[in-house]
Amino acid sequence: MATSSGKTSTPTPPASKRPLAKDPSSEVPSKKKSSAAPPLSLSGHFVEGSIVRILMENFLTYDICEVCPGPHLNMIIGANGTGKSSIVCAICLGLAGKPAFMGRADKVGFFVKRGCSKGMVEIELFRSSGNLIITREIDVAKNQSFWFINKKSTTQKVVEEQVAALNIQVGNLCQFLPQDKVGEFAKLSKIELLEATEKSIGPPEMHQYHCELKNFREKEKQLETSCKEKTEYLEKMVQRNERYKQDVERFYERKRHLDLIEMLEAKRPWVEYENVRQEYEEVKSARDRVKDEVRKLKDGQIPITRRIEEIEMQRHNLEAQIKAKATDIKETSQKCKQKQDVIERKDKHIEELQQALTVKQNAELDRQRRISNTRKMIEDLQNELRTTENCVNLQPQIDDITNDLRRVQDEKESCESEIIDKLKERETLEKEKKSVNDQIVQFDNLLNQKEDKLRQRYRDTYDAVLWLRNNRDKFKQGVYEPIMLMINMKDNKNAKYIENHIPSNDLRAFVFESQEDMEIFLKEVRDNKKLRVNAVIAPRNSYADRAPSRSLNELKQYGFFSYLRELFDAPAPVMSYLCSQYHIHEVPVGTERTRERIERVIQETRLKQMYTAEEKYVVKTSFYSNKVISSNTSLKVAQFLTVTVDLEQRRHLEEHLKEINRKLQAVESGLIALREKSKHLEHKDNELRQRKKELLERKNKKRQLEQKISSKLGSLKLMEQDTCNLEEEERKANTKIKEINVQKAKLVTELTNLIKICTSLHIQKVDLVLQNTTVISEKNKLESDYMAASSQLRVKEQHFIELDENRQRLLQKCKELMRRARQVCNLGAEQTVPQEYQTQVPNIPNGHSSSPPMAFQDLPNTLDEIDALLTEERSRASCFTGLNPTVVEEYTKREEEIEQLTEELKIKKVELDKYRESISQVKERWLNPLKELVEKINEKFSNFFSSMQCAGEVDLHIENEEDYDKYGIRIRVKFRSSTQLHELTPHHQSGGERSVSTMLYLMALQELNRCPFRVVDEINQLLQNLPYSEKMTVLFVYNGPHMLEPNRWNLKAFQRRRRRITFTQPSQ
């Protein structure tokens, strides 16, 4: 870091650090002790805003440290990690800089030393009226800052105003370049570099002029656009009004035609009224004539109505007589029907007697036939019984077959019992097989989840896994899929420790046991398939079973419960690689209790790495002071290893499944043999049963024949006893039939008399019906004549109604037309037409009288002529298209708007000329000094590069002279003679070349600098041979447990010892 201000120097007090008391029981110092001791410098003067003193308490690496820079060039020198950049952070934060600008952290609380709740930075700035002391106290818990100026409480805004008044810009990379922002300087655009340079070394008004120019240019563009738009709009308005001028003339021509149309439309209702009135008179006369005809028709219908009523009474009497005769005929017919029913029942009784006799005759014939057949059957059975052999000797054979059958059935039952047992065993095995398969599927689903995560995050690695599974035969030794698939967590809660310990590149790496196999794999996958994959080789000597250096029992007192290796399972080569590469057998995992006593754990266990519940701790020993330094990071959430699969259990399940399949095959083989045996026994059982059946039939045949003969003889005896006397039955039947025929003859005589009476009644009824028919015929003729007259009457009445409705409609139409005609002439309902506008006054049906105005007499008097003239005038008016009554009004308004726009345009042009004049004046005051400033920077920058045998230029980059927001500073450099000048960018030059270019540009700004100081951190190029000057102030930063206490440091005593040593040295 280098700071400079002014030309002279003043004596510089030593920088010091005052650490807190050290814990004597701790082997690792709990506080850092350091000092920054500058040599004695010449006296000089500080400029306004120079840093006189920096005090830090509990800030980053410091407990207490006070630094006093000199008034000129300050060099802070020290080993890495001693706290040089911490001083830069203190300057930035102490002068109201943003924490994020340092690139270290975005919260100010992170800059307080670890383990402390508060920190403080105090900066003293030189000011001729009295030094300005700015104090910033930082509260870690609240992440807040408390500000003080000269020990008085204030706000950050007031501090920022005081700092800005001294032209200090900690946010400007040209003035303040911290360690983590060196690379960003090269990323500054040309525009940003120009703005930073203006603020840093330009006059105070230069950047202000630049901002004014950009604002003026923006307003100038807006005015130019506005003037252009208004000019174009004005031209369009003038052109449109020129076109509308002809439209106005056409409008008045059209209006003359419309006036004539209005007169015609005014006369037309009067003509329509007269036509309708005449039609009304005609309809009224026709209605009166039809009314007389209706009255005459009604008078002619009265005699016909009276005759019809007389005939109707006569018809009613005849119909009553006919009805009485019909009742008598019905009663007589009912008696005849009864007699006929009795006769039919007698006939049916005779028929039943005859049928019963016939049945008895047939039954006797059938009995004789059955007796004959039974005798024949008895004879056949007796013959067969005589020929039947003696079956006494068949019983031993039947007993032997029965014993054989019993033995076969026992064997058959035993076989079926064994089959049932085998089926039950097979069912049990199949259920067990299904359960095992389900468990294996669950394990496979979990494995698929891990593979899905691999596919989503690392598609190339997933494709390589698929290729490996299909090509394992190409490898000689073991090849293992990515470590994240091989690792199986015993408890997925511990997955976060493994994922935070093993980098993702190795988690997705394939593990090989042979170098040759790995080269084959990479050639196929990387070279041929262009897949981005990682591969590693397992150690030749296995590390998988190596014991940790310390027993876990020793560490349990600190809250440790396991080493990383014991948290998961993996194949031996994979585990061996992880043990050798990441020492997972040496890294313990603790709990929240471990974190609570972490200081004691670090001090007593000397572990290099460890895990607590939510943090990872890494412990190192300082190269400079042998002090133990620890760092901790929060654990990230696990993403890949949260899925837990017990591979050993899955292997046991697969072996169990194979055993179940083997047992199932054995059971199936046993079932097949038992079913064959059962089938054979069933066949043998059927044969024995058939043989036994045949022997039993032979044995029982004689007994059956004897039983049949005895049965048939009994039946024959019963049939012979059941006899019938057919002659006696015939005699009884004939006697009954004669009695019934006598009764039937008597009934026929009575029926004949009833039929004669019924015939006489029918003749009388027919005579009455003929008389009634004559009467009805006469009535129908009269009614027909009446209906004809009524029909004619209805037609006339309908005609009358239509004529009356038409009369009413025409009357209403006359009234409506009269109202419309009066409305057209602007006359009220009761207002009379003035005499000078009247002609002959016609009679109006509604009682009013009026006439069309005399102004209408020159116009046509018929509707056809009026309509023809209206059509002609409308056609002429329609030729004037695109016109409306507002065209003249719009034309007038547009003329006024044109005049107003012309005036506004003049005002805008005057305003635009004023802005252009202002731009010209400000541009001259800004651009010329800026060009001179850039030329001076370029001269010094080029000289610096020439001294290194390189080339560099700085120029003002202008894309468009009028676009002031596009102006920028361009830096072009070349470090080799064989190349051309190239613009300084974050990509073209190397990191060292960018650092050199940045440093030389800042040096070029140095002599032109108007800011109190400039800070550059971590710029080492070109400083190796920097000559020492008496005006320089060199601050050496030391730290370590053997440093002198700051309160014991005495500069004067040190100088006396130095002089004494110098004087006592022998001359050369």
mmCIF file with all atom_site columns, C-alpha atoms in Angstrom, residues 15-89:
data_model
loop_
_atom_site.group_PDB
_atom_site.id
_atom_site.type_symbol
_atom_site.label_atom_id
_atom_site.label_alt_id
_atom_site.label_comp_id
_atom_site.label_asym_id
_atom_site.label_entity_id
_atom_site.label_seq_id
_atom_site.pdbx_PDB_ins_code
_atom_site.Cartn_x
_atom_site.Cartn_y
_atom_site.Cartn_z
_atom_site.occupancy
_atom_site.B_iso_or_equiv
_atom_site.pdbx_formal_charge
_atom_site.auth_seq_id
_atom_site.auth_comp_id
_atom_site.auth_asym_id
_atom_site.auth_atom_id
_atom_site.pdbx_PDB_model_num
ATOM 1  C CA . ALA A 1 15 ? 3.058   2.414   14.607 1.00 0.00 ? 15 ALA A CA 1
ATOM 2  C CA . SER A 1 16 ? 2.149   0.028   17.370 1.00 0.00 ? 16 SER A CA 1
ATOM 3  C CA . LYS A 1 17 ? -0.183  -2.820  18.336 1.00 0.00 ? 17 LYS A CA 1
ATOM 4  C CA . ARG A 1 18 ? -1.285  -3.317  21.923 1.00 0.00 ? 18 ARG A CA 1
ATOM 5  C CA . PRO A 1 19 ? -2.571  -6.883  22.415 1.00 0.00 ? 19 PRO A CA 1
ATOM 6  C CA . LEU A 1 20 ? -4.634  -7.959  25.376 1.00 0.00 ? 20 LEU A CA 1
ATOM 7  C CA . ALA A 1 21 ? -3.144  -10.156 28.143 1.00 0.00 ? 21 ALA A CA 1
ATOM 8  C CA . LYS A 1 22 ? -2.411  -13.704 27.049 1.00 0.00 ? 22 LYS A CA 1
ATOM 9  C CA . ASP A 1 23 ? -3.857  -16.772 28.782 1.00 0.00 ? 23 ASP A CA 1
ATOM 10 C CA . PRO A 1 24 ? -0.854  -18.455 30.429 1.00 0.00 ? 24 PRO A CA 1
ATOM 11 C CA . SER A 1 25 ? -2.542  -21.857 30.431 1.00 0.00 ? 25 SER A CA 1
ATOM 12 C CA . SER A 1 26 ? -3.058  -21.904 26.652 1.00 0.00 ? 26 SER A CA 1
ATOM 13 C CA . GLU A 1 27 ? -0.442  -23.299 24.312 1.00 0.00 ? 27 GLU A CA 1
ATOM 14 C CA . VAL A 1 28 ? -1.863  -21.279 21.372 1.00 0.00 ? 28 VAL A CA 1
ATOM 15 C CA . PRO A 1 29 ? -1.794  -17.479 21.904 1.00 0.00 ? 29 PRO A CA 1
ATOM 16 C CA . SER A 1 30 ? -5.336  -16.161 21.950 1.00 0.00 ? 30 SER A CA 1
ATOM 17 C CA . LYS A 1 31 ? -4.364  -12.630 20.819 1.00 0.00 ? 31 LYS A CA 1
ATOM 18 C CA . LYS A 1 32 ? -2.147  -11.487 17.975 1.00 0.00 ? 32 LYS A CA 1
ATOM 19 C CA . LYS A 1 33 ? 0.694   -9.079  18.773 1.00 0.00 ? 33 LYS A CA 1
ATOM 20 C CA . SER A 1 34 ? 2.181   -6.962  15.979 1.00 0.00 ? 34 SER A CA 1
ATOM 21 C CA . SER A 1 35 ? 3.837   -3.646  15.342 1.00 0.00 ? 35 SER A CA 1
ATOM 22 C CA . ALA A 1 36 ? 4.347   -1.362  12.362 1.00 0.00 ? 36 ALA A CA 1
ATOM 23 C CA . ALA A 1 37 ? 7.558   0.584   13.062 1.00 0.00 ? 37 ALA A CA 1
ATOM 24 C CA . PRO A 1 38 ? 8.498   3.302   10.546 1.00 0.00 ? 38 PRO A CA 1
ATOM 25 C CA . PRO A 1 39 ? 12.007  4.707   10.374 1.00 0.00 ? 39 PRO A CA 1
ATOM 26 C CA . LEU A 1 40 ? 12.665  8.285   11.299 1.00 0.00 ? 40 LEU A CA 1
ATOM 27 C CA . SER A 1 41 ? 11.576  10.654  8.455  1.00 0.00 ? 41 SER A CA 1
ATOM 28 C CA . LEU A 1 42 ? 12.366  14.221  7.657  1.00 0.00 ? 42 LEU A CA 1
ATOM 29 C CA . SER A 1 43 ? 10.085  16.947  8.877  1.00 0.00 ? 43 SER A CA 1
ATOM 30 C CA . GLY A 1 44 ? 7.422   18.056  6.451  1.00 0.00 ? 44 GLY A CA 1
ATOM 31 C CA . HIS A 1 45 ? 3.857   19.296  6.150  1.00 0.00 ? 45 HIS A CA 1
ATOM 32 C CA . PHE A 1 46 ? 0.607   17.425  5.616  1.00 0.00 ? 46 PHE A CA 1
ATOM 33 C CA . VAL A 1 47 ? -1.964  18.684  3.101  1.00 0.00 ? 47 VAL A CA 1
ATOM 34 C CA . GLU A 1 48 ? -5.649  19.116  3.873  1.00 0.00 ? 48 GLU A CA 1
ATOM 35 C CA . GLY A 1 49 ? -7.226  15.675  4.376  1.00 0.00 ? 49 GLY A CA 1
ATOM 36 C CA . SER A 1 50 ? -3.995  13.655  4.774  1.00 0.00 ? 50 SER A CA 1
ATOM 37 C CA . ILE A 1 51 ? -4.151  10.743  7.198  1.00 0.00 ? 51 ILE A CA 1
ATOM 38 C CA . VAL A 1 52 ? -2.198  11.544  10.360 1.00 0.00 ? 52 VAL A CA 1
ATOM 39 C CA . ARG A 1 53 ? -3.145  8.556   12.503 1.00 0.00 ? 53 ARG A CA 1
ATOM 40 C CA . ILE A 1 54 ? -5.056  5.240   12.265 1.00 0.00 ? 54 ILE A CA 1
ATOM 41 C CA . LEU A 1 55 ? -6.215  3.450   15.412 1.00 0.00 ? 55 LEU A CA 1
ATOM 42 C CA . MET A 1 56 ? -7.772  -0.045  15.326 1.00 0.00 ? 56 MET A CA 1
ATOM 43 C CA . GLU A 1 57 ? -9.250  -2.027  18.212 1.00 0.00 ? 57 GLU A CA 1
ATOM 44 C CA . ASN A 1 58 ? -10.548 -5.617  17.790 1.00 0.00 ? 58 ASN A CA 1
ATOM 45 C CA . PHE A 1 59 ? -10.418 -5.115  14.046 1.00 0.00 ? 59 PHE A CA 1
ATOM 46 C CA . LEU A 1 60 ? -9.748  -8.155  11.816 1.00 0.00 ? 60 LEU A CA 1
ATOM 47 C CA . THR A 1 61 ? -6.313  -9.498  12.923 1.00 0.00 ? 61 THR A CA 1
ATOM 48 C CA . TYR A 1 62 ? -5.589  -6.701  15.432 1.00 0.00 ? 62 TYR A CA 1
ATOM 49 C CA . ASP A 1 63 ? -6.410  -6.407  19.096 1.00 0.00 ? 63 ASP A CA 1
ATOM 50 C CA . ILE A 1 64 ? -5.110  -2.826  19.343 1.00 0.00 ? 64 ILE A CA 1
ATOM 51 C CA . CYS A 1 65 ? -2.920  -1.128  16.755 1.00 0.00 ? 65 CYS A CA 1
ATOM 52 C CA . GLU A 1 66 ? -2.078  2.509   16.021 1.00 0.00 ? 66 GLU A CA 1
ATOM 53 C CA . VAL A 1 67 ? -0.443  3.498   12.680 1.00 0.00 ? 67 VAL A CA 1
ATOM 54 C CA . CYS A 1 68 ? 0.957   6.993   11.955 1.00 0.00 ? 68 CYS A CA 1
ATOM 55 C CA . PRO A 1 69 ? 1.667   7.506   8.209  1.00 0.00 ? 69 PRO A CA 1
ATOM 56 C CA . GLY A 1 70 ? 4.066   10.156  6.920  1.00 0.00 ? 70 GLY A CA 1
ATOM 57 C CA . PRO A 1 71 ? 3.120   13.157  4.769  1.00 0.00 ? 71 PRO A CA 1
ATOM 58 C CA . HIS A 1 72 ? 4.667   11.736  1.571  1.00 0.00 ? 72 HIS A CA 1
ATOM 59 C CA . LEU A 1 73 ? 5.080   8.212   0.143  1.00 0.00 ? 73 LEU A CA 1
ATOM 60 C CA . ASN A 1 74 ? 4.205   5.496   2.671  1.00 0.00 ? 74 ASN A CA 1
ATOM 61 C CA . MET A 1 75 ? 5.252   1.851   2.137  1.00 0.00 ? 75 MET A CA 1
ATOM 62 C CA . ILE A 1 76 ? 3.651   -0.795  4.357  1.00 0.00 ? 76 ILE A CA 1
ATOM 63 C CA . ILE A 1 77 ? 5.800   -3.929  4.292  1.00 0.00 ? 77 ILE A CA 1
ATOM 64 C CA . GLY A 1 78 ? 5.204   -7.277  5.942  1.00 0.00 ? 78 GLY A CA 1
ATOM 65 C CA . ALA A 1 79 ? 4.822   -11.009 5.363  1.00 0.00 ? 79 ALA A CA 1
ATOM 66 C CA . ASN A 1 80 ? 1.629   -12.524 4.056  1.00 0.00 ? 80 ASN A CA 1
ATOM 67 C CA . GLY A 1 81 ? -1.156  -12.614 6.638  1.00 0.00 ? 81 GLY A CA 1
ATOM 68 C CA . THR A 1 82 ? 0.430   -10.092 8.989  1.00 0.00 ? 82 THR A CA 1
ATOM 69 C CA . GLY A 1 83 ? -2.410  -7.560  8.510  1.00 0.00 ? 83 GLY A CA 1
ATOM 70 C CA . LYS A 1 84 ? -1.328  -5.110  5.773  1.00 0.00 ? 84 LYS A CA 1
ATOM 71 C CA . SER A 1 85 ? -4.670  -5.247  3.981  1.00 0.00 ? 85 SER A CA 1
ATOM 72 C CA . SER A 1 86 ? -6.432  -4.897  7.344  1.00 0.00 ? 86 SER A CA 1
ATOM 73 C CA . ILE A 1 87 ? -5.048  -1.320  7.529  1.00 0.00 ? 87 ILE A CA 1
ATOM 74 C CA . VAL A 1 88 ? -6.548  -0.625  4.079  1.00 0.00 ? 88 VAL A CA 1
ATOM 75 C CA . CYS A 1 89 ? -9.922  -1.964  5.286  1.00 0.00 ? 89 CYS A CA 1
#
